[in-house]
mmCIF file of C-alpha atoms and ligand atoms in Angstrom:
data_model
loop_
_atom_site.group_PDB
_atom_site.id
_atom_site.type_symbol
_atom_site.label_atom_id
_atom_site.label_comp_id
_atom_site.label_asym_id
_atom_site.label_seq_id
_atom_site.Cartn_x
_atom_site.Cartn_y
_atom_site.Cartn_z
ATOM 1 C CA MET A 19 118.633 -33.691 -31.449
ATOM 2 C CA PRO A 20 115.564 -31.420 -31.635
ATOM 3 C CA SER A 21 114.825 -29.075 -28.785
ATOM 4 C CA THR A 22 112.306 -30.326 -26.218
ATOM 5 C CA VAL A 23 109.947 -27.858 -24.586
ATOM 6 C CA LEU A 24 108.193 -28.693 -21.333
ATOM 7 C CA VAL A 25 104.888 -26.827 -21.375
ATOM 8 C CA THR A 26 103.219 -26.927 -17.974
ATOM 9 C CA GLY A 27 99.483 -26.357 -17.802
ATOM 10 C CA GLY A 28 99.251 -27.277 -21.474
ATOM 11 C CA ALA A 29 95.707 -28.610 -21.055
ATOM 12 C CA GLY A 30 94.486 -25.222 -19.879
ATOM 13 C CA PHE A 31 93.122 -22.406 -21.985
ATOM 14 C CA ILE A 32 96.190 -20.436 -23.106
ATOM 15 C CA GLY A 33 98.573 -23.383 -22.653
ATOM 16 C CA SER A 34 96.659 -25.575 -25.109
ATOM 17 C CA TYR A 35 96.904 -22.924 -27.827
ATOM 18 C CA PHE A 36 100.612 -22.658 -27.163
ATOM 19 C CA VAL A 37 101.143 -26.437 -27.404
ATOM 20 C CA ARG A 38 99.328 -26.499 -30.756
ATOM 21 C CA ARG A 39 101.322 -23.534 -31.978
ATOM 22 C CA LEU A 40 104.680 -25.110 -31.099
ATOM 23 C CA LEU A 41 103.752 -28.386 -32.789
ATOM 24 C CA LYS A 42 102.669 -26.594 -35.969
ATOM 25 C CA LYS A 43 105.437 -24.159 -36.386
ATOM 26 C CA GLN A 44 108.663 -25.651 -35.230
ATOM 27 C CA ASP A 45 110.705 -28.798 -35.291
ATOM 28 C CA LEU A 46 110.591 -29.492 -31.597
ATOM 29 C CA ARG A 47 109.146 -31.930 -29.151
ATOM 30 C CA VAL A 48 106.500 -30.819 -26.708
ATOM 31 C CA VAL A 49 106.022 -32.425 -23.303
ATOM 32 C CA ASN A 50 102.782 -31.259 -21.707
ATOM 33 C CA LEU A 51 102.676 -31.626 -17.912
ATOM 34 C CA ASP A 52 99.240 -30.897 -16.512
ATOM 35 C CA ALA A 53 97.510 -31.795 -13.240
ATOM 36 C CA LEU A 54 94.102 -31.773 -15.003
ATOM 37 C CA ARG A 55 92.395 -29.911 -12.229
ATOM 38 C CA TYR A 56 89.008 -28.309 -12.794
ATOM 39 C CA SER A 57 89.996 -26.146 -15.769
ATOM 40 C CA GLY A 58 92.527 -28.507 -17.386
ATOM 41 C CA ASN A 59 90.813 -30.325 -20.217
ATOM 42 C CA LEU A 60 92.391 -32.728 -22.690
ATOM 43 C CA GLU A 61 89.493 -32.090 -25.055
ATOM 44 C CA ASN A 62 91.232 -28.779 -25.758
ATOM 45 C CA LEU A 63 93.999 -30.807 -27.441
ATOM 46 C CA ARG A 64 92.098 -33.600 -29.141
ATOM 47 C CA ASP A 65 93.461 -32.637 -32.548
ATOM 48 C CA VAL A 66 97.112 -33.150 -31.516
ATOM 49 C CA GLU A 67 96.917 -35.988 -28.991
ATOM 50 C CA HIS A 68 98.504 -38.483 -31.412
ATOM 51 C CA HIS A 69 101.060 -36.083 -32.836
ATOM 52 C CA PRO A 70 104.482 -37.818 -33.084
ATOM 53 C CA ARG A 71 106.310 -34.944 -31.363
ATOM 54 C CA TYR A 72 103.825 -34.615 -28.492
ATOM 55 C CA VAL A 73 103.796 -36.296 -25.074
ATOM 56 C CA PHE A 74 101.295 -35.796 -22.262
ATOM 57 C CA ILE A 75 102.172 -36.365 -18.608
ATOM 58 C CA HIS A 76 99.499 -36.208 -15.932
ATOM 59 C CA GLY A 77 101.168 -34.560 -12.960
ATOM 60 C CA ASP A 78 101.441 -31.567 -10.660
ATOM 61 C CA ILE A 79 104.196 -28.936 -10.906
ATOM 62 C CA CYS A 80 104.438 -29.052 -7.097
ATOM 63 C CA ASP A 81 105.599 -32.665 -7.311
ATOM 64 C CA ALA A 82 109.394 -32.416 -7.637
ATOM 65 C CA ALA A 83 109.813 -36.105 -8.477
ATOM 66 C CA VAL A 84 107.419 -35.890 -11.428
ATOM 67 C CA VAL A 85 108.948 -32.645 -12.691
ATOM 68 C CA ASP A 86 112.542 -33.893 -12.376
ATOM 69 C CA ARG A 87 111.685 -37.133 -14.148
ATOM 70 C CA ALA A 88 109.953 -35.315 -17.019
ATOM 71 C CA VAL A 89 112.927 -32.981 -17.480
ATOM 72 C CA ARG A 90 115.450 -35.843 -17.369
ATOM 73 C CA ASP A 91 113.582 -38.514 -19.365
ATOM 74 C CA TYR A 92 112.739 -36.195 -22.247
ATOM 75 C CA HIS A 93 115.953 -34.135 -22.231
ATOM 76 C CA VAL A 94 113.985 -30.945 -21.728
ATOM 77 C CA ASP A 95 115.972 -27.813 -22.583
ATOM 78 C CA THR A 96 113.179 -25.227 -22.384
ATOM 79 C CA ILE A 97 110.365 -24.737 -19.872
ATOM 80 C CA VAL A 98 107.287 -22.576 -20.418
ATOM 81 C CA ASN A 99 105.189 -22.373 -17.262
ATOM 82 C CA PHE A 100 101.474 -21.844 -17.861
ATOM 83 C CA ALA A 101 100.398 -24.002 -14.908
ATOM 84 C CA ALA A 102 98.575 -21.789 -12.436
ATOM 85 C CA GLU A 103 95.463 -21.161 -10.470
ATOM 86 C CA THR A 104 94.144 -18.105 -12.308
ATOM 87 C CA HIS A 105 90.698 -16.990 -11.246
ATOM 88 C CA VAL A 106 90.437 -14.044 -8.848
ATOM 89 C CA ASP A 107 87.025 -15.038 -7.451
ATOM 90 C CA ARG A 108 88.316 -18.507 -6.553
ATOM 91 C CA SER A 109 91.372 -16.939 -4.911
ATOM 92 C CA ILE A 110 89.050 -14.921 -2.691
ATOM 93 C CA LEU A 111 87.276 -18.125 -1.607
ATOM 94 C CA GLU A 112 90.379 -20.319 -1.221
ATOM 95 C CA PRO A 113 93.769 -18.565 -1.413
ATOM 96 C CA GLY A 114 95.844 -21.569 -0.303
ATOM 97 C CA GLY A 115 95.798 -23.380 -3.642
ATOM 98 C CA PHE A 116 97.066 -20.224 -5.345
ATOM 99 C CA VAL A 117 100.063 -19.907 -3.049
ATOM 100 C CA LYS A 118 100.795 -23.578 -3.576
ATOM 101 C CA THR A 119 100.622 -23.773 -7.365
ATOM 102 C CA ASP A 120 101.647 -20.245 -8.351
ATOM 103 C CA VAL A 121 104.495 -19.817 -5.849
ATOM 104 C CA LEU A 122 105.607 -23.273 -4.690
ATOM 105 C CA GLY A 123 104.987 -24.861 -8.088
ATOM 106 C CA THR A 124 107.070 -22.177 -9.780
ATOM 107 C CA TYR A 125 109.844 -22.826 -7.255
ATOM 108 C CA VAL A 126 109.811 -26.570 -8.025
ATOM 109 C CA LEU A 127 110.090 -25.877 -11.762
ATOM 110 C CA LEU A 128 112.896 -23.369 -11.249
ATOM 111 C CA GLU A 129 114.831 -25.883 -9.156
ATOM 112 C CA ALA A 130 114.410 -28.557 -11.834
ATOM 113 C CA ALA A 131 115.531 -26.059 -14.473
ATOM 114 C CA ARG A 132 118.584 -25.135 -12.431
ATOM 115 C CA ALA A 133 119.559 -28.761 -11.824
ATOM 116 C CA ALA A 134 119.229 -29.602 -15.529
ATOM 117 C CA GLY A 135 120.948 -26.434 -16.756
ATOM 118 C CA ILE A 136 118.165 -25.654 -19.207
ATOM 119 C CA ARG A 137 118.516 -23.098 -21.999
ATOM 120 C CA ARG A 138 115.371 -21.074 -21.359
ATOM 121 C CA PHE A 139 112.692 -20.690 -18.684
ATOM 122 C CA LEU A 140 109.638 -18.635 -19.553
ATOM 123 C CA GLN A 141 107.287 -17.719 -16.729
ATOM 124 C CA VAL A 142 103.814 -16.755 -17.933
ATOM 125 C CA SER A 143 102.435 -14.019 -15.705
ATOM 126 C CA THR A 144 99.720 -11.381 -15.751
ATOM 127 C CA ASP A 145 99.097 -7.637 -15.864
ATOM 128 C CA GLU A 146 97.345 -8.033 -12.502
ATOM 129 C CA VAL A 147 100.691 -8.051 -10.666
ATOM 130 C CA TYR A 148 100.910 -4.279 -11.240
ATOM 131 C CA GLY A 149 97.697 -3.787 -9.288
ATOM 132 C CA ASP A 150 95.095 -1.116 -9.986
ATOM 133 C CA VAL A 151 96.176 1.425 -12.627
ATOM 134 C CA PRO A 152 93.914 4.487 -12.338
ATOM 135 C CA ALA A 153 95.675 6.334 -15.194
ATOM 136 C CA GLY A 154 98.428 5.766 -17.751
ATOM 137 C CA SER A 155 99.845 2.299 -18.380
ATOM 138 C CA SER A 156 102.175 -0.125 -16.599
ATOM 139 C CA MET A 157 105.786 -0.457 -17.678
ATOM 140 C CA GLU A 158 107.767 -3.627 -16.944
ATOM 141 C CA SER A 159 109.983 -1.602 -14.598
ATOM 142 C CA ASP A 160 107.037 -0.423 -12.464
ATOM 143 C CA PRO A 161 106.848 -1.695 -8.900
ATOM 144 C CA LEU A 162 104.447 -4.587 -8.419
ATOM 145 C CA ALA A 163 101.390 -3.871 -6.258
ATOM 146 C CA PRO A 164 99.129 -6.934 -6.376
ATOM 147 C CA ARG A 165 95.863 -6.715 -4.454
ATOM 148 C CA SER A 166 94.207 -10.143 -4.703
ATOM 149 C CA PRO A 167 95.484 -13.495 -3.413
ATOM 150 C CA TYR A 168 95.708 -14.523 -7.079
ATOM 151 C CA SER A 169 97.806 -11.582 -8.233
ATOM 152 C CA ALA A 170 99.933 -11.661 -5.070
ATOM 153 C CA SER A 171 100.712 -15.332 -5.734
ATOM 154 C CA LYS A 172 101.607 -14.603 -9.355
ATOM 155 C CA ALA A 173 103.821 -11.710 -8.227
ATOM 156 C CA GLY A 174 105.547 -14.142 -5.851
ATOM 157 C CA GLY A 175 106.229 -16.407 -8.840
ATOM 158 C CA ASP A 176 107.574 -13.445 -10.847
ATOM 159 C CA PHE A 177 109.971 -12.428 -8.090
ATOM 160 C CA LEU A 178 111.174 -15.986 -7.563
ATOM 161 C CA ALA A 179 111.800 -16.493 -11.273
ATOM 162 C CA LEU A 180 113.732 -13.230 -11.531
ATOM 163 C CA SER A 181 115.724 -14.131 -8.431
ATOM 164 C CA TYR A 182 116.889 -17.330 -10.162
ATOM 165 C CA TYR A 183 118.311 -15.202 -12.958
ATOM 166 C CA ALA A 184 120.042 -12.789 -10.574
ATOM 167 C CA THR A 185 121.308 -15.466 -8.201
ATOM 168 C CA TYR A 186 122.034 -18.502 -10.370
ATOM 169 C CA GLY A 187 122.137 -17.001 -13.854
ATOM 170 C CA LEU A 188 119.188 -19.165 -14.944
ATOM 171 C CA PRO A 189 118.043 -17.771 -18.330
ATOM 172 C CA VAL A 190 114.605 -16.689 -17.190
ATOM 173 C CA VAL A 191 112.204 -14.487 -19.159
ATOM 174 C CA LEU A 192 108.779 -13.348 -18.053
ATOM 175 C CA THR A 193 105.594 -12.344 -19.851
ATOM 176 C CA ARG A 194 102.735 -10.337 -18.340
ATOM 177 C CA GLY A 195 99.604 -10.673 -20.423
ATOM 178 C CA SER A 196 96.381 -8.710 -20.269
ATOM 179 C CA ASN A 197 92.843 -10.181 -20.098
ATOM 180 C CA THR A 198 92.785 -12.990 -22.622
ATOM 181 C CA PHE A 199 89.794 -14.492 -24.420
ATOM 182 C CA GLY A 200 88.863 -16.887 -27.208
ATOM 183 C CA PRO A 201 87.349 -20.353 -27.768
ATOM 184 C CA PHE A 202 87.977 -23.051 -25.090
ATOM 185 C CA GLN A 203 88.167 -20.599 -22.170
ATOM 186 C CA TYR A 204 86.676 -22.040 -18.988
ATOM 187 C CA PRO A 205 83.318 -20.338 -18.402
ATOM 188 C CA GLU A 206 84.173 -18.858 -14.990
ATOM 189 C CA LYS A 207 85.922 -15.936 -16.709
ATOM 190 C CA PHE A 208 84.002 -12.816 -17.694
ATOM 191 C CA ILE A 209 83.587 -13.260 -21.465
ATOM 192 C CA PRO A 210 82.742 -16.994 -21.619
ATOM 193 C CA LEU A 211 80.539 -16.709 -18.518
ATOM 194 C CA PHE A 212 78.532 -13.853 -19.993
ATOM 195 C CA VAL A 213 78.335 -15.461 -23.440
ATOM 196 C CA THR A 214 77.165 -18.854 -22.175
ATOM 197 C CA ASN A 215 74.751 -17.331 -19.638
ATOM 198 C CA ALA A 216 73.249 -15.176 -22.375
ATOM 199 C CA ILE A 217 72.880 -18.177 -24.696
ATOM 200 C CA GLU A 218 70.960 -19.899 -21.880
ATOM 201 C CA ASP A 219 68.885 -16.774 -21.117
ATOM 202 C CA GLN A 220 70.440 -16.560 -17.647
ATOM 203 C CA SER A 221 71.372 -13.291 -15.883
ATOM 204 C CA LEU A 222 74.759 -11.690 -16.567
ATOM 205 C CA PRO A 223 76.162 -10.759 -13.124
ATOM 206 C CA LEU A 224 78.008 -7.468 -13.595
ATOM 207 C CA TYR A 225 80.091 -6.599 -10.530
ATOM 208 C CA GLY A 226 79.455 -3.164 -8.989
ATOM 209 C CA ASP A 227 78.909 -0.299 -11.422
ATOM 210 C CA GLY A 228 80.383 -2.261 -14.345
ATOM 211 C CA LEU A 229 82.653 0.658 -15.220
ATOM 212 C CA GLN A 230 85.867 -1.244 -14.448
ATOM 213 C CA ARG A 231 88.192 -1.394 -17.425
ATOM 214 C CA ARG A 232 90.205 -4.255 -18.875
ATOM 215 C CA ASP A 233 92.542 -4.473 -21.871
ATOM 216 C CA TRP A 234 91.348 -7.370 -24.052
ATOM 217 C CA LEU A 235 93.739 -9.670 -25.898
ATOM 218 C CA HIS A 236 92.891 -12.578 -28.193
ATOM 219 C CA VAL A 237 94.506 -15.849 -27.099
ATOM 220 C CA GLU A 238 96.372 -16.264 -30.427
ATOM 221 C CA ASP A 239 97.886 -12.792 -30.113
ATOM 222 C CA HIS A 240 98.862 -13.627 -26.544
ATOM 223 C CA CYS A 241 100.584 -16.839 -27.659
ATOM 224 C CA GLU A 242 102.373 -15.051 -30.464
ATOM 225 C CA GLY A 243 103.736 -12.615 -27.871
ATOM 226 C CA ILE A 244 104.914 -15.465 -25.644
ATOM 227 C CA GLU A 245 106.611 -17.131 -28.596
ATOM 228 C CA THR A 246 108.359 -13.870 -29.492
ATOM 229 C CA VAL A 247 109.689 -13.517 -25.944
ATOM 230 C CA LEU A 248 110.733 -17.171 -25.874
ATOM 231 C CA GLN A 249 112.781 -16.672 -29.027
ATOM 232 C CA GLN A 250 114.079 -13.149 -28.593
ATOM 233 C CA GLY A 251 113.609 -11.984 -25.000
ATOM 234 C CA THR A 252 116.629 -10.941 -22.966
ATOM 235 C CA PRO A 253 117.265 -13.142 -19.901
ATOM 236 C CA GLY A 254 116.256 -11.509 -16.636
ATOM 237 C CA GLU A 255 113.649 -9.313 -18.366
ATOM 238 C CA ALA A 256 109.853 -9.110 -18.262
ATOM 239 C CA TYR A 257 107.676 -8.252 -21.275
ATOM 240 C CA ASN A 258 104.129 -6.896 -21.247
ATOM 241 C CA ILE A 259 101.638 -8.390 -23.724
ATOM 242 C CA GLY A 260 98.483 -6.289 -24.025
ATOM 243 C CA GLY A 261 95.799 -6.119 -26.663
ATOM 244 C CA GLY A 262 95.694 -2.312 -26.536
ATOM 245 C CA GLN A 263 91.892 -2.563 -26.591
ATOM 246 C CA GLU A 264 90.601 -1.176 -23.336
ATOM 247 C CA ARG A 265 86.871 -1.383 -22.643
ATOM 248 C CA GLU A 266 84.496 -0.984 -19.722
ATOM 249 C CA ASN A 267 82.937 -4.247 -18.556
ATOM 250 C CA LYS A 268 79.484 -2.805 -19.133
ATOM 251 C CA GLU A 269 80.337 -2.064 -22.766
ATOM 252 C CA MET A 270 81.621 -5.626 -23.231
ATOM 253 C CA ALA A 271 78.409 -7.028 -21.755
ATOM 254 C CA ASP A 272 76.346 -4.863 -24.126
ATOM 255 C CA LYS A 273 78.360 -6.086 -27.114
ATOM 256 C CA ILE A 274 77.843 -9.713 -26.113
ATOM 257 C CA LEU A 275 74.089 -9.253 -25.770
ATOM 258 C CA THR A 276 73.916 -7.490 -29.126
ATOM 259 C CA LEU A 277 75.942 -10.207 -30.877
ATOM 260 C CA LEU A 278 73.579 -12.849 -29.503
ATOM 261 C CA GLY A 279 70.420 -10.824 -30.098
ATOM 262 C CA LYS A 280 69.522 -11.015 -26.398
ATOM 263 C CA PRO A 281 67.776 -8.320 -24.316
ATOM 264 C CA GLN A 282 69.518 -5.823 -22.012
ATOM 265 C CA SER A 283 67.199 -7.035 -19.247
ATOM 266 C CA LEU A 284 69.545 -10.027 -18.751
ATOM 267 C CA LEU A 285 72.138 -7.646 -17.227
ATOM 268 C CA ARG A 286 72.175 -7.658 -13.424
ATOM 269 C CA HIS A 287 74.325 -5.316 -11.346
ATOM 270 C CA VAL A 288 75.421 -7.416 -8.363
ATOM 271 C CA THR A 289 77.581 -6.900 -5.251
ATOM 272 C CA ASP A 290 81.110 -5.999 -6.275
ATOM 273 C CA ARG A 291 84.114 -8.330 -6.015
ATOM 274 C CA ALA A 292 86.183 -7.691 -2.845
ATOM 275 C CA GLY A 293 89.295 -5.607 -3.628
ATOM 276 C CA HIS A 294 88.204 -5.281 -7.260
ATOM 277 C CA ASP A 295 90.914 -3.549 -9.326
ATOM 278 C CA ARG A 296 89.165 -0.927 -11.449
ATOM 279 C CA ARG A 297 91.607 -0.781 -14.291
ATOM 280 C CA TYR A 298 94.591 -2.534 -15.846
ATOM 281 C CA ALA A 299 96.560 -1.127 -18.768
ATOM 282 C CA LEU A 300 99.889 -2.151 -20.245
ATOM 283 C CA ASN A 301 102.579 -0.310 -22.130
ATOM 284 C CA CYS A 302 103.851 -2.868 -24.684
ATOM 285 C CA ASP A 303 106.609 -0.844 -26.395
ATOM 286 C CA LYS A 304 109.273 -3.282 -25.215
ATOM 287 C CA LEU A 305 107.663 -6.263 -26.961
ATOM 288 C CA ARG A 306 106.787 -4.199 -30.031
ATOM 289 C CA LEU A 307 110.504 -3.507 -30.431
ATOM 290 C CA LEU A 308 110.901 -7.276 -30.940
ATOM 291 C CA GLY A 309 108.416 -7.096 -33.821
ATOM 292 C CA TRP A 310 105.226 -8.265 -32.072
ATOM 293 C CA ARG A 311 101.872 -6.544 -32.333
ATOM 294 C CA PRO A 312 98.326 -7.767 -31.717
ATOM 295 C CA ARG A 313 96.732 -8.673 -35.022
ATOM 296 C CA ARG A 314 93.070 -9.153 -34.162
ATOM 297 C CA THR A 315 90.569 -6.399 -33.486
ATOM 298 C CA LEU A 316 88.393 -6.806 -30.429
ATOM 299 C CA GLU A 317 85.195 -6.578 -32.472
ATOM 300 C CA ASP A 318 86.149 -9.360 -34.914
ATOM 301 C CA ALA A 319 87.691 -11.584 -32.254
ATOM 302 C CA LEU A 320 84.713 -11.190 -29.917
ATOM 303 C CA ALA A 321 82.257 -11.978 -32.716
ATOM 304 C CA SER A 322 84.116 -15.162 -33.684
ATOM 305 C CA THR A 323 84.444 -16.192 -30.025
ATOM 306 C CA VAL A 324 80.711 -15.734 -29.471
ATOM 307 C CA THR A 325 80.031 -17.807 -32.599
ATOM 308 C CA TRP A 326 82.311 -20.566 -31.295
ATOM 309 C CA TYR A 327 80.440 -20.781 -27.967
ATOM 310 C CA ARG A 328 77.136 -20.787 -29.832
ATOM 311 C CA GLU A 329 78.294 -23.663 -32.049
ATOM 312 C CA ASN A 330 80.126 -25.707 -29.403
ATOM 313 C CA ARG A 331 77.655 -26.172 -26.621
ATOM 314 C CA TRP A 332 78.945 -29.773 -26.219
ATOM 315 C CA TRP A 333 82.199 -28.302 -24.863
ATOM 316 C CA TRP A 334 80.789 -25.974 -22.201
ATOM 317 C CA GLU A 335 77.431 -27.502 -21.246
ATOM 318 C CA LYS A 336 79.288 -30.465 -19.765
ATOM 319 C CA ILE A 337 81.509 -28.111 -17.755
ATOM 320 C CA LYS A 338 78.663 -25.966 -16.490
ATOM 321 C CA SER A 339 76.728 -28.972 -15.246
ATOM 322 C CA GLY A 340 79.632 -30.389 -13.192
ATOM 323 C CA GLU A 341 81.832 -28.911 -10.421
ATOM 324 C CA PHE A 342 81.004 -25.517 -11.819
ATOM 325 C CA ARG A 343 77.479 -25.533 -10.373
ATOM 326 C CA ALA A 344 78.676 -25.596 -6.766
ATOM 327 C CA TYR A 345 81.227 -22.887 -7.526
ATOM 328 C CA TYR A 346 78.590 -20.732 -9.228
ATOM 329 C CA GLU A 347 76.277 -21.041 -6.272
ATOM 330 C CA ARG A 348 79.052 -19.993 -3.858
ATOM 331 C CA VAL A 349 80.071 -16.918 -5.842
ATOM 332 C CA TYR A 350 76.752 -15.813 -7.321
ATOM 333 C CA GLY A 351 73.965 -17.456 -5.324
ATOM 334 C CA ALA A 352 73.411 -14.707 -2.755
ATOM 335 C CA ARG A 353 74.350 -11.984 -5.207
ATOM 336 C CA LEU A 354 71.705 -12.985 -7.720
ATOM 337 C CA SER A 355 69.028 -13.598 -5.145
ATOM 338 C CA GLY A 356 69.430 -9.937 -4.232
ATOM 339 C CA GLU A 357 71.205 -10.134 -0.865
HETATM 340 P P1 TYD B 424 87.791 -11.830 -15.034
HETATM 341 O O1 TYD B 424 87.479 -12.522 -16.315
HETATM 342 O O2 TYD B 424 87.551 -12.546 -13.762
HETATM 343 O O3 TYD B 424 89.288 -11.333 -15.149
HETATM 344 P P2 TYD B 424 90.166 -10.415 -14.116
HETATM 345 O O4 TYD B 424 89.438 -10.224 -12.854
HETATM 346 O O5 TYD B 424 91.345 -11.275 -13.927
HETATM 347 O O6 TYD B 424 90.423 -9.147 -14.858
HETATM 348 O O7 TYD B 424 86.967 -10.473 -14.957
HETATM 349 C C1 TYD B 424 87.095 -9.453 -15.915
HETATM 350 C C2 TYD B 424 86.322 -8.261 -15.422
HETATM 351 O O8 TYD B 424 84.920 -8.592 -15.385
HETATM 352 C C3 TYD B 424 86.675 -7.841 -14.014
HETATM 353 O O9 TYD B 424 86.629 -6.417 -13.900
HETATM 354 C C4 TYD B 424 85.594 -8.460 -13.165
HETATM 355 C C5 TYD B 424 84.385 -8.437 -14.080
HETATM 356 N N1 TYD B 424 83.424 -9.541 -13.843
HETATM 357 C C6 TYD B 424 82.066 -9.260 -13.608
HETATM 358 O O10 TYD B 424 81.629 -8.092 -13.603
HETATM 359 N N2 TYD B 424 81.239 -10.311 -13.371
HETATM 360 C C7 TYD B 424 81.661 -11.602 -13.364
HETATM 361 O O11 TYD B 424 80.825 -12.522 -13.135
HETATM 362 C C8 TYD B 424 83.042 -11.877 -13.635
HETATM 363 C C9 TYD B 424 83.568 -13.283 -13.637
HETATM 364 C C10 TYD B 424 83.887 -10.813 -13.864
#
């Protein structure tokens, strides 16, 4: 019988790439469990929706009955958990949903995995759990020091997952990825927000001095790293996945404007994000020892991402005219009106 992988959050940005990747590359069945909240979008998976080895289940990872049934009915032997609330600015507005999905949801999945005796549980996490990194780079063995409700919730999920390895011997592995970008990313995140705003000749709201630094990773390189850890990672271990391409936000904004041929005057320095981490950086030697390395340069990957948003307005214009408008007003309204 082929292996069956339960991918949670498979209708989200990174999850949808991972679903497609599994279906292409390997002889396994993929069960995608997704709650289809604001950023889950089945249009991200239109090309595989009728694939014979693919099943979609509409459900929440916090719902133990749904999770248990999915694991049992489809003989799931592997779980990869992408399902999460992920946006820092939303976590500042409403932390409760982050605790629920990122901590409680992870617990529900771990319990289902334990009951079914699955072969592998991969928890997808983030470099943000290490907190602000003024110098050097984070190793997997570094203490976690999250500073936003989002990163604190993800750190809670990390600790829980690792505790299931230590306590019950569940074969858990963890990945901590850096800032990820590419086509189909919900336009609340920095790159797609700035690209789509620039296309529409709207202001680009740069938080604070814009000198914060992030390490950019293309979504395909991220997924390749996750796949490597799924296949080769040692149970009980975490693996960093970073693009190794650190840039200041201001520099990224300039690049986006240049690629689109738009004026610098669209840039607006606005009130900083509360508790804004100035820098993240990952040491990825551990994953490189398993043979992984990022294959796309930031310049090429950013240019092709910008082209995709320019050519696929149908995908994001719909999003930006819906729930997103109220969110945008809450986060940026006062900031952009100069208060
Ligand atoms: P984001 O995409 O939210 O990722 P994260 O906060 O998880 O790193 O933001 C990336 C960087 O861009 C971060 O330093 C915050 C900054 N930023 C802005 O300056 N303006 C914005 O409107 C957004 C969304 C982010």
